[in-house]
Amino acid sequence: MSTLLDVAGVGKSFKGLRAVHDVSFQVSEKEIFALIGPNGAGKTTTFNLIAGAIRTDTGGIRFAGRDIVGLRPDQICDAGIGRTFQIVMPFPDLTVLENVMVGALHGETDVAAARRRALDCLALLELDTRRHVYAANLTLPDRKRLEVARALATRPRLLLLDEVMAGLRPTETDRMVAILKRLRAETGLTILLIEHVMRAVMALSDRVLVLHHGERIAEGTPEEVTADPAVLECYLGSAPV
Amino acid sequence: MDTVTLLNVLVAGLLTGCVYGLSALGLSVIFGVIRIVNFAHGEILVVGMFMALVLFRWIGLDPLLSIPVVAAVLFAFGYLLQASVIQRVAHLPEHMQFLLLAAIAIAMVSGCLIVFGPDAQNVQLDYALDSFAVGGLIIDKTRAYAAVAAVALAAALLAFFRFSGTGRAIRACADNYLGAQVVGLNVSRLYAFTFGIGSACIGAAGCIILLLVDVHPYLAPGYTLLAFVVVIIGGMGSLFGALLGGILIGVAEALAAEMIQPSLKSAFSFALLILVLLFRPQGLLGKAGR
Amino acid sequence: MIDRLFGDLTRAGLAALAAFVLLLLVLPGFATGYILSVTTIILYLAFVGQAWNLMLGFAGLLSIGHALFMGIGAYASAYLFARHGLPPIVGLIVGGGLAVAVGAAISALAFRFAIGGVYFALLTIAFAEFTRIMVDHARFLGGTEGLFLPVSAESRQGFDLFHLRGRPEMFYYVIMLLCLGAHALCRWLLTSRAGYYWRAVRDNPQAAEALGVNIFRYRMYAVMVSSGMAATAGVFYAFFYNNLFPEQIFSVERSIEMTLAPIVGGVGTLFGPIFGAFVLTPLGEVLTWAIEWLQHEEIIGKQVKVDGVKLLFWGIAVAAIVLLQPRGLWPWACKRLGLIRAPEDREEGR
């Protein structure tokens, strides 16, 4: 399998505070890759660096062979990376369908086609019955699914999911896991996710990278990582699986 | 232009600038704490001017001596306005708050128009034409008194925020709204108090400005814009910044009026405003990162 | 096409819109001169209101210096007509182009430096005020003495569309078509890519950007379309009133006047600005009569100025709207009268 995303030694400091330091990893095509680590480990910062929301201090990021450092978020989206936000950001005065249409208009030439694509995405995320609800009126699990549907509608090759399971009940988590697995199977999508819910990480990911204090401490399959003493000490020690 | 004329212009600008600074302080206090852009600023100022005018006409009170009365009345006005009206739109988007204040401004200016008519009116003080001569400098008495009063009031205000319990509590609210609530400060009362202080400050500036300028209702939007210019240049929410901005604008306008054309002077402040907004939107003394 | 543009209306809504347009078309047939001139002013305010609403209501950009764009259109066309005899269409192209360029320049500067919210609004005022002072000093534009368009008793009887010289009916039809055209344009824009992107940027710029929206570009588009529309209104204003003074054209009051109808009608709605204009202006007229009657009956004195009372009324009206019905009167009226369809009913045709 070829490498789709290549993060090489990226670093970022905020006012002298090291958020991410010399982090490297590769995500292959059609892989589901998880970033885990305790709070403040630098996971969301790493995401924001990839998505162009903030600029790297050091290191390089290549996507599908192309250097994407310094691109704006919309250009990153053009390049084929879709993202969700940890703190969900729906467009409150737009309906669910219109929210997803904004994503779908990316790469579709006309509004009618975008609408069809948006409906497909909503069906995939099992949100189609809520499509005419204003996003302001959605429940949290539905908002999380809306984030995914919207990002998916932009036709990304790589989907960045930032804690889309947080705050979901176990049954809802299982549903989301099933949806994401189906997505990969049906569309060949590559997924990079940040997740605290270990149940989902174990069920979904092919490989896991563990960050602690902005540095990489372990990488491997979920089974390897959870058996790693360094990981157990810093992270899982206080929160057993 | 010879040195003496230049110095005279600079001093006059500096003195006027102190008054601008006091007026802008009122805007800055309100923005710094409540995060509301007081679009009715100039209107409150003009109401203060008219109150001083009425007191002068009625009992012959010098506008400088009417400051306590005018400030007290406008404090009450500001307090009630915040407590009864503005607080209710705190949850609305920024532009709706802005529009509400614009509406209040329109209502106030038209109130003045109905009561006082559109014509310019002034106070005739016996020292109006006197001046101090310091070396080659000639300083108008009115301008000097105005500046002294403005600086004294500004100093009092700064001392209030630095040393008094209420002043510190207000600063706590401005720094951390949630934290202030958590430690049990009555934030909405303090907000009302702040709006009151801000209005009182603007009213006092109005009394002082009456020494220098004839009053009419249509002055209001111009003073609102002037205060915006001063506060943005100095840094929104920075009290020293407001004073510094006031002096800068006072001097710049005086120089422009002398060297180019009096009617072009405000074009310079707006040009300055545009430049500051574009290149240093936090203002000269404001904190970076809004 | 019809369904895309008018898909949000119920049958009743469509009928009401058709009746409204029909009434506007036949109005000059029976209206008095007074009614016609009031309606012309209403339509003018509805037109500029739509221009302003496009920026704030659709794209989330608050301008309180919109008189700048309107003034550029007015002055450019008046200057070209009065001094060089060029027809208003040339003025529209030059003035409109200039206004769009100025709008683009202001927004390019502002958005490049990430100036948003109230700071952007203050920047628009600053540019408007700066321009006012400059025009005050521009001899070739008449300065403070004003710029006047040549008008003769004879030309007031004609119907010279090309030179915009003619009877009140002609001006009425011109502004009516402009107003309805603007409404159609807004409907089309709102249902096109730009409309979706604008609303997304308005609701959450960061999320919009992550979905591939170039927020800089789409904000620019909004300012440019809006300033072009405002300049068009300016051309109409110049030829309708035949005199221009900087302190009237570029004043803050003029900018605020442009915001009243959409705020009262409903910011971000399609018909709100038109509805707001049709509510506000007649109310103002009634107010004028009432004051004049009270003065005639000597209940109140002559010193009470009609303008002051009118302004007071606008102030109170806008404050009341913001406090009580911040989404405006039109959405409220629609719900009461059933003119707009809920999103779920738009699915299957009519």
mmCIF file of N, CA and C in Angstrom, chain B residues 31 35 37 39 84-86 88-89 91-92 94-100 102-104 106-111 113-114 117-118 218 221 225 228 232 236 261 263-268 270-271 273-274 277-279 281-282 290, chain C residues 52 56 62 64 106 109-110 113-119 121-123 125-127 129-130 132-134 137 252-253 256 259-260 263 267 303-305 307-309 311-316 318-324 326-327:
data_model
loop_
_atom_site.group_PDB
_atom_site.id
_atom_site.type_symbol
_atom_site.label_atom_id
_atom_site.label_comp_id
_atom_site.label_asym_id
_atom_site.label_seq_id
_atom_site.Cartn_x
_atom_site.Cartn_y
_atom_site.Cartn_z
ATOM 1 N N PHE B 31 -16.268 49.784 26.645
ATOM 2 C CA PHE B 31 -15.878 48.683 25.773
ATOM 3 C C PHE B 31 -14.988 47.690 26.510
ATOM 4 N N ARG B 35 -17.637 45.037 26.821
ATOM 5 C CA ARG B 35 -17.451 44.601 25.424
ATOM 6 C C ARG B 35 -18.590 45.073 24.535
ATOM 7 N N VAL B 37 -19.728 48.253 22.040
ATOM 8 C CA VAL B 37 -19.278 49.471 21.393
ATOM 9 C C VAL B 37 -20.398 50.491 21.521
ATOM 10 N N PHE B 39 -22.325 53.094 20.563
ATOM 11 C CA PHE B 39 -22.546 53.927 19.394
ATOM 12 C C PHE B 39 -23.286 55.208 19.769
ATOM 13 N N SER B 84 -31.459 48.052 32.346
ATOM 14 C CA SER B 84 -32.807 47.751 31.872
ATOM 15 C C SER B 84 -32.849 47.366 30.397
ATOM 16 N N VAL B 85 -31.935 47.877 29.574
ATOM 17 C CA VAL B 85 -32.054 47.645 28.136
ATOM 18 C C VAL B 85 -30.890 46.823 27.580
ATOM 19 N N ILE B 86 -29.680 47.335 27.755
ATOM 20 C CA ILE B 86 -28.556 46.733 27.033
ATOM 21 C C ILE B 86 -28.282 45.315 27.514
ATOM 22 N N ARG B 88 -30.291 43.173 28.159
ATOM 23 C CA ARG B 88 -31.209 42.220 27.520
ATOM 24 C C ARG B 88 -30.739 41.766 26.150
ATOM 25 N N VAL B 89 -29.782 42.478 25.544
ATOM 26 C CA VAL B 89 -29.321 42.064 24.217
ATOM 27 C C VAL B 89 -27.926 41.444 24.272
ATOM 28 N N HIS B 91 -27.020 38.539 24.691
ATOM 29 C CA HIS B 91 -26.905 37.246 24.010
ATOM 30 C C HIS B 91 -27.008 37.380 22.486
ATOM 31 N N LEU B 92 -27.399 38.562 22.011
ATOM 32 C CA LEU B 92 -27.577 38.726 20.558
ATOM 33 C C LEU B 92 -26.223 38.970 19.887
ATOM 34 N N GLU B 94 -23.171 40.640 17.866
ATOM 35 C CA GLU B 94 -22.547 41.946 17.977
ATOM 36 C C GLU B 94 -23.297 43.040 17.207
ATOM 37 N N HIS B 95 -23.687 42.717 15.954
ATOM 38 C CA HIS B 95 -24.278 43.776 15.137
ATOM 39 C C HIS B 95 -25.638 44.209 15.668
ATOM 40 N N MET B 96 -26.357 43.312 16.346
ATOM 41 C CA MET B 96 -27.654 43.708 16.889
ATOM 42 C C MET B 96 -27.468 44.667 18.064
ATOM 43 N N GLN B 97 -26.435 44.418 18.883
ATOM 44 C CA GLN B 97 -26.150 45.330 19.986
ATOM 45 C C GLN B 97 -25.776 46.700 19.441
ATOM 46 N N PHE B 98 -24.985 46.649 18.407
ATOM 47 C CA PHE B 98 -24.555 47.882 17.752
ATOM 48 C C PHE B 98 -25.764 48.668 17.253
ATOM 49 N N LEU B 99 -26.689 47.948 16.624
ATOM 50 C CA LEU B 99 -27.866 48.607 16.066
ATOM 51 C C LEU B 99 -28.759 49.164 17.173
ATOM 52 N N LEU B 100 -28.853 48.438 18.283
ATOM 53 C CA LEU B 100 -29.663 48.929 19.391
ATOM 54 C C LEU B 100 -29.097 50.264 19.883
ATOM 55 N N ALA B 102 -27.251 52.303 18.188
ATOM 56 C CA ALA B 102 -27.479 53.306 17.146
ATOM 57 C C ALA B 102 -28.900 53.857 17.268
ATOM 58 N N ALA B 103 -29.853 52.957 17.558
ATOM 59 C CA ALA B 103 -31.244 53.388 17.697
ATOM 60 C C ALA B 103 -31.397 54.323 18.893
ATOM 61 N N ILE B 104 -30.756 53.961 20.009
ATOM 62 C CA ILE B 104 -30.809 54.829 21.192
ATOM 63 C C ILE B 104 -30.195 56.187 20.845
ATOM 64 N N ILE B 106 -30.088 57.621 17.877
ATOM 65 C CA ILE B 106 -31.020 58.399 17.051
ATOM 66 C C ILE B 106 -32.092 59.027 17.929
ATOM 67 N N ALA B 107 -32.627 58.233 18.862
ATOM 68 C CA ALA B 107 -33.689 58.751 19.727
ATOM 69 C C ALA B 107 -33.180 59.926 20.559
ATOM 70 N N MET B 108 -31.953 59.809 21.064
ATOM 71 C CA MET B 108 -31.422 60.884 21.910
ATOM 72 C C MET B 108 -31.208 62.165 21.107
ATOM 73 N N VAL B 109 -30.641 62.006 19.905
ATOM 74 C CA VAL B 109 -30.349 63.193 19.109
ATOM 75 C C VAL B 109 -31.648 63.885 18.707
ATOM 76 N N SER B 110 -32.667 63.090 18.407
ATOM 77 C CA SER B 110 -33.918 63.713 18.006
ATOM 78 C C SER B 110 -34.605 64.353 19.202
ATOM 79 N N GLY B 111 -34.413 63.745 20.385
ATOM 80 C CA GLY B 111 -34.930 64.374 21.596
ATOM 81 C C GLY B 111 -34.332 65.764 21.775
ATOM 82 N N LEU B 113 -33.103 67.592 19.465
ATOM 83 C CA LEU B 113 -33.583 68.414 18.354
ATOM 84 C C LEU B 113 -34.952 69.000 18.689
ATOM 85 N N ILE B 114 -35.818 68.166 19.280
ATOM 86 C CA ILE B 114 -37.163 68.616 19.615
ATOM 87 C C ILE B 114 -37.099 69.676 20.723
ATOM 88 N N GLY B 117 -33.915 72.537 19.417
ATOM 89 C CA GLY B 117 -33.843 73.056 18.055
ATOM 90 C C GLY B 117 -32.479 72.814 17.446
ATOM 91 N N PRO B 118 -32.363 73.050 16.128
ATOM 92 C CA PRO B 118 -31.139 72.671 15.420
ATOM 93 C C PRO B 118 -30.023 73.709 15.494
ATOM 94 N N TYR B 218 -26.621 68.121 16.008
ATOM 95 C CA TYR B 218 -25.939 67.385 14.944
ATOM 96 C C TYR B 218 -24.444 67.195 15.208
ATOM 97 N N PRO B 221 -22.979 62.724 16.036
ATOM 98 C CA PRO B 221 -22.287 61.655 15.288
ATOM 99 C C PRO B 221 -20.800 61.946 15.120
ATOM 100 N N LEU B 225 -17.733 59.461 16.249
ATOM 101 C CA LEU B 225 -16.662 59.015 15.370
ATOM 102 C C LEU B 225 -15.301 59.429 15.918
ATOM 103 N N PHE B 228 -14.308 57.110 18.589
ATOM 104 C CA PHE B 228 -13.880 55.840 18.006
ATOM 105 C C PHE B 228 -12.448 55.945 17.508
ATOM 106 N N ILE B 232 -9.588 53.681 19.085
ATOM 107 C CA ILE B 232 -8.976 52.634 18.269
ATOM 108 C C ILE B 232 -7.493 52.907 18.098
ATOM 109 N N MET B 236 -8.432 49.798 22.003
ATOM 110 C CA MET B 236 -9.734 49.576 22.631
ATOM 111 C C MET B 236 -9.549 48.977 24.021
ATOM 112 N N GLN B 261 -5.687 73.018 5.999
ATOM 113 C CA GLN B 261 -6.980 73.694 5.906
ATOM 114 C C GLN B 261 -7.830 73.204 7.072
ATOM 115 N N SER B 263 -10.954 72.787 7.564
ATOM 116 C CA SER B 263 -12.056 71.870 7.286
ATOM 117 C C SER B 263 -11.553 70.485 6.906
ATOM 118 N N LEU B 264 -10.248 70.365 6.653
ATOM 119 C CA LEU B 264 -9.714 69.051 6.273
ATOM 120 C C LEU B 264 -9.197 68.266 7.468
ATOM 121 N N LYS B 265 -9.256 68.900 8.668
ATOM 122 C CA LYS B 265 -8.553 68.281 9.789
ATOM 123 C C LYS B 265 -9.092 66.898 10.126
ATOM 124 N N SER B 266 -10.443 66.715 10.056
ATOM 125 C CA SER B 266 -10.920 65.395 10.457
ATOM 126 C C SER B 266 -10.596 64.335 9.412
ATOM 127 N N ALA B 267 -10.368 64.777 8.163
ATOM 128 C CA ALA B 267 -9.928 63.804 7.166
ATOM 129 C C ALA B 267 -8.649 63.129 7.623
ATOM 130 N N PHE B 268 -7.815 63.898 8.321
ATOM 131 C CA PHE B 268 -6.570 63.328 8.804
ATOM 132 C C PHE B 268 -6.810 62.301 9.889
ATOM 133 N N PHE B 270 -9.401 60.484 10.184
ATOM 134 C CA PHE B 270 -9.943 59.266 9.582
ATOM 135 C C PHE B 270 -8.865 58.493 8.837
ATOM 136 N N ALA B 271 -7.986 59.221 8.180
ATOM 137 C CA ALA B 271 -6.886 58.542 7.493
ATOM 138 C C ALA B 271 -6.026 57.795 8.510
ATOM 139 N N LEU B 273 -7.039 56.716 11.406
ATOM 140 C CA LEU B 273 -7.842 55.586 11.875
ATOM 141 C C LEU B 273 -7.728 54.410 10.917
ATOM 142 N N ILE B 274 -7.861 54.699 9.621
ATOM 143 C CA ILE B 274 -7.810 53.630 8.629
ATOM 144 C C ILE B 274 -6.453 52.931 8.691
ATOM 145 N N LEU B 277 -6.295 50.837 11.895
ATOM 146 C CA LEU B 277 -7.152 49.652 11.790
ATOM 147 C C LEU B 277 -6.489 48.583 10.942
ATOM 148 N N LEU B 278 -5.817 49.018 9.898
ATOM 149 C CA LEU B 278 -5.246 48.048 8.977
ATOM 150 C C LEU B 278 -3.949 47.444 9.492
ATOM 151 N N PHE B 279 -3.110 48.273 10.106
ATOM 152 C CA PHE B 279 -1.782 47.773 10.422
ATOM 153 C C PHE B 279 -1.583 47.419 11.890
ATOM 154 N N PRO B 281 -4.542 46.782 14.397
ATOM 155 C CA PRO B 281 -5.945 46.893 14.822
ATOM 156 C C PRO B 281 -6.118 46.871 16.329
ATOM 157 N N GLN B 282 -5.163 46.369 17.074
ATOM 158 C CA GLN B 282 -5.320 46.399 18.533
ATOM 159 C C GLN B 282 -4.991 47.772 19.098
ATOM 160 N N ARG B 290 -7.037 39.824 19.440
ATOM 161 C CA ARG B 290 -8.366 40.052 19.952
ATOM 162 C C ARG B 290 -9.050 38.717 20.167
ATOM 163 N N TRP C 52 -27.867 46.303 1.222
ATOM 164 C CA TRP C 52 -27.199 46.233 2.529
ATOM 165 C C TRP C 52 -27.409 44.863 3.179
ATOM 166 N N LEU C 56 -24.907 41.968 5.228
ATOM 167 C CA LEU C 56 -25.038 41.553 6.628
ATOM 168 C C LEU C 56 -25.849 40.265 6.748
ATOM 169 N N LEU C 62 -21.183 43.502 8.589
ATOM 170 C CA LEU C 62 -21.928 44.704 8.947
ATOM 171 C C LEU C 62 -21.247 45.933 8.361
ATOM 172 N N ILE C 64 -21.732 50.053 8.123
ATOM 173 C CA ILE C 64 -22.519 51.237 8.465
ATOM 174 C C ILE C 64 -21.947 52.427 7.728
ATOM 175 N N ILE C 106 -11.561 48.106 -0.029
ATOM 176 C CA ILE C 106 -11.770 48.153 1.429
ATOM 177 C C ILE C 106 -11.794 46.748 2.002
ATOM 178 N N LEU C 109 -8.372 44.963 1.940
ATOM 179 C CA LEU C 109 -7.535 45.432 3.046
ATOM 180 C C LEU C 109 -8.008 44.832 4.366
ATOM 181 N N ALA C 110 -9.315 44.956 4.608
ATOM 182 C CA ALA C 110 -9.854 44.520 5.894
ATOM 183 C C ALA C 110 -9.664 43.026 6.099
ATOM 184 N N PHE C 113 -6.122 41.760 6.601
ATOM 185 C CA PHE C 113 -5.606 41.995 7.936
ATOM 186 C C PHE C 113 -6.523 41.410 9.010
ATOM 187 N N ALA C 114 -7.438 40.529 8.560
ATOM 188 C CA ALA C 114 -8.329 39.830 9.496
ATOM 189 C C ALA C 114 -9.107 40.780 10.397
ATOM 190 N N ILE C 115 -9.664 41.826 9.798
ATOM 191 C CA ILE C 115 -10.492 42.749 10.570
ATOM 192 C C ILE C 115 -11.936 42.321 10.429
ATOM 193 N N GLY C 116 -12.564 42.013 11.540
ATOM 194 C CA GLY C 116 -13.929 41.523 11.455
ATOM 195 C C GLY C 116 -14.850 42.266 12.394
ATOM 196 N N GLY C 117 -16.121 41.866 12.340
ATOM 197 C CA GLY C 117 -17.120 42.354 13.278
ATOM 198 C C GLY C 117 -17.230 43.863 13.295
ATOM 199 N N VAL C 118 -17.287 44.387 14.504
ATOM 200 C CA VAL C 118 -17.514 45.811 14.681
ATOM 201 C C VAL C 118 -16.354 46.630 14.103
ATOM 202 N N TYR C 119 -15.148 46.078 14.120
ATOM 203 C CA TYR C 119 -14.016 46.807 13.557
ATOM 204 C C TYR C 119 -14.204 47.025 12.057
ATOM 205 N N ALA C 121 -17.082 47.265 10.611
ATOM 206 C CA ALA C 121 -18.122 48.289 10.524
ATOM 207 C C ALA C 121 -17.519 49.681 10.689
ATOM 208 N N LEU C 122 -16.606 49.808 11.653
ATOM 209 C CA LEU C 122 -15.985 51.114 11.890
ATOM 210 C C LEU C 122 -15.124 51.526 10.702
ATOM 211 N N LEU C 123 -14.508 50.534 10.066
ATOM 212 C CA LEU C 123 -13.701 50.837 8.888
ATOM 213 C C LEU C 123 -14.586 51.394 7.768
ATOM 214 N N ILE C 125 -17.399 53.062 8.131
ATOM 215 C CA ILE C 125 -17.750 54.453 8.470
ATOM 216 C C ILE C 125 -16.574 55.366 8.172
ATOM 217 N N ALA C 126 -15.383 54.919 8.571
ATOM 218 C CA ALA C 126 -14.204 55.770 8.413
ATOM 219 C C ALA C 126 -14.017 56.123 6.934
ATOM 220 N N PHE C 127 -14.173 55.148 6.049
ATOM 221 C CA PHE C 127 -14.014 55.429 4.626
ATOM 222 C C PHE C 127 -15.107 56.370 4.118
ATOM 223 N N GLU C 129 -16.766 58.647 5.857
ATOM 224 C CA GLU C 129 -16.525 59.991 6.377
ATOM 225 C C GLU C 129 -15.350 60.654 5.661
ATOM 226 N N PHE C 130 -14.320 59.856 5.427
ATOM 227 C CA PHE C 130 -13.157 60.363 4.721
ATOM 228 C C PHE C 130 -13.573 60.874 3.334
ATOM 229 N N ARG C 132 -16.556 61.802 2.421
ATOM 230 C CA ARG C 132 -17.402 62.997 2.554
ATOM 231 C C ARG C 132 -16.541 64.252 2.630
ATOM 232 N N ILE C 133 -15.529 64.203 3.450
ATOM 233 C CA ILE C 133 -14.683 65.391 3.603
ATOM 234 C C ILE C 133 -13.952 65.697 2.299
ATOM 235 N N MET C 134 -13.512 64.645 1.604
ATOM 236 C CA MET C 134 -12.818 64.855 0.333
ATOM 237 C C MET C 134 -13.753 65.496 -0.699
ATOM 238 N N HIS C 137 -14.330 69.080 -0.447
ATOM 239 C CA HIS C 137 -13.258 69.917 -0.974
ATOM 240 C C HIS C 137 -13.017 69.739 -2.460
ATOM 241 N N VAL C 252 -23.492 59.750 8.053
ATOM 242 C CA VAL C 252 -23.777 58.538 8.819
ATOM 243 C C VAL C 252 -25.283 58.278 8.842
ATOM 244 N N GLU C 253 -26.065 59.369 8.896
ATOM 245 C CA GLU C 253 -27.519 59.212 8.917
ATOM 246 C C GLU C 253 -28.003 58.496 7.657
ATOM 247 N N ILE C 256 -27.322 54.919 7.981
ATOM 248 C CA ILE C 256 -28.245 54.277 8.926
ATOM 249 C C ILE C 256 -29.625 54.135 8.310
ATOM 250 N N THR C 259 -30.155 51.032 6.562
ATOM 251 C CA THR C 259 -30.249 49.796 7.338
ATOM 252 C C THR C 259 -31.634 49.596 7.960
ATOM 253 N N LEU C 260 -32.431 50.676 8.024
ATOM 254 C CA LEU C 260 -33.673 50.610 8.812
ATOM 255 C C LEU C 260 -34.652 49.577 8.268
ATOM 256 N N ILE C 263 -33.629 45.953 8.845
ATOM 257 C CA ILE C 263 -33.658 45.571 10.269
ATOM 258 C C ILE C 263 -35.101 45.354 10.716
ATOM 259 N N VAL C 267 -33.379 40.984 9.006
ATOM 260 C CA VAL C 267 -32.057 40.827 8.407
ATOM 261 C C VAL C 267 -31.884 39.375 7.961
ATOM 262 N N GLN C 303 -42.884 74.866 17.393
ATOM 263 C CA GLN C 303 -41.440 74.667 17.542
ATOM 264 C C GLN C 303 -41.064 73.188 17.471
ATOM 265 N N VAL C 304 -42.057 72.288 17.617
ATOM 266 C CA VAL C 304 -41.764 70.863 17.490
ATOM 267 C C VAL C 304 -41.535 70.549 16.023
ATOM 268 N N LYS C 305 -40.319 70.113 15.725
ATOM 269 C CA LYS C 305 -39.965 69.882 14.322
ATOM 270 C C LYS C 305 -40.368 68.471 13.902
ATOM 271 N N ASP C 307 -39.151 66.650 11.616
ATOM 272 C CA ASP C 307 -37.985 65.784 11.423
ATOM 273 C C ASP C 307 -37.523 65.162 12.730
ATOM 274 N N GLY C 308 -37.525 65.972 13.795
ATOM 275 C CA GLY C 308 -37.100 65.473 15.097
ATOM 276 C C GLY C 308 -37.995 64.343 15.572
ATOM 277 N N VAL C 309 -39.299 64.549 15.443
ATOM 278 C CA VAL C 309 -40.238 63.527 15.911
ATOM 279 C C VAL C 309 -40.088 62.248 15.094
ATOM 280 N N LEU C 311 -37.411 61.168 13.548
ATOM 281 C CA LEU C 311 -36.171 60.507 13.960
ATOM 282 C C LEU C 311 -36.364 59.767 15.281
ATOM 283 N N LEU C 312 -37.029 60.455 16.213
ATOM 284 C CA LEU C 312 -37.301 59.843 17.515
ATOM 285 C C LEU C 312 -38.063 58.542 17.319
ATOM 286 N N PHE C 313 -39.029 58.610 16.414
ATOM 287 C CA PHE C 313 -39.834 57.421 16.136
ATOM 288 C C PHE C 313 -38.978 56.297 15.552
ATOM 289 N N TRP C 314 -38.091 56.620 14.585
ATOM 290 C CA TRP C 314 -37.212 55.578 14.015
ATOM 291 C C TRP C 314 -36.376 54.928 15.108
ATOM 292 N N GLY C 315 -35.831 55.800 15.969
ATOM 293 C CA GLY C 315 -34.981 55.286 17.032
ATOM 294 C C GLY C 315 -35.731 54.297 17.910
ATOM 295 N N ILE C 316 -36.927 54.716 18.319
ATOM 296 C CA ILE C 316 -37.696 53.845 19.210
ATOM 297 C C ILE C 316 -38.106 52.571 18.477
ATOM 298 N N VAL C 318 -36.596 50.989 15.952
ATOM 299 C CA VAL C 318 -35.486 50.046 15.783
ATOM 300 C C VAL C 318 -35.126 49.395 17.113
ATOM 301 N N ALA C 319 -35.105 50.223 18.182
ATOM 302 C CA ALA C 319 -34.795 49.658 19.496
ATOM 303 C C ALA C 319 -35.817 48.589 19.859
ATOM 304 N N ALA C 320 -37.085 48.870 19.586
ATOM 305 C CA ALA C 320 -38.140 47.907 19.927
ATOM 306 C C ALA C 320 -37.959 46.621 19.127
ATOM 307 N N ILE C 321 -37.612 46.752 17.839
ATOM 308 C CA ILE C 321 -37.416 45.551 17.015
ATOM 309 C C ILE C 321 -36.276 44.717 17.581
ATOM 310 N N VAL C 322 -35.145 45.370 17.881
ATOM 311 C CA VAL C 322 -33.979 44.627 18.373
ATOM 312 C C VAL C 322 -34.333 43.915 19.679
ATOM 313 N N LEU C 323 -35.098 44.606 20.536
ATOM 314 C CA LEU C 323 -35.394 44.029 21.842
ATOM 315 C C LEU C 323 -36.479 42.960 21.768
ATOM 316 N N LEU C 324 -37.490 43.191 20.939
ATOM 317 C CA LEU C 324 -38.659 42.314 20.992
ATOM 318 C C LEU C 324 -38.705 41.295 19.866
ATOM 319 N N PRO C 326 -35.969 40.373 17.295
ATOM 320 C CA PRO C 326 -34.680 40.613 16.626
ATOM 321 C C PRO C 326 -34.591 39.992 15.232
ATOM 322 N N ARG C 327 -35.416 39.029 14.925
ATOM 323 C CA ARG C 327 -35.364 38.468 13.580
ATOM 324 C C ARG C 327 -36.205 39.260 12.592
#
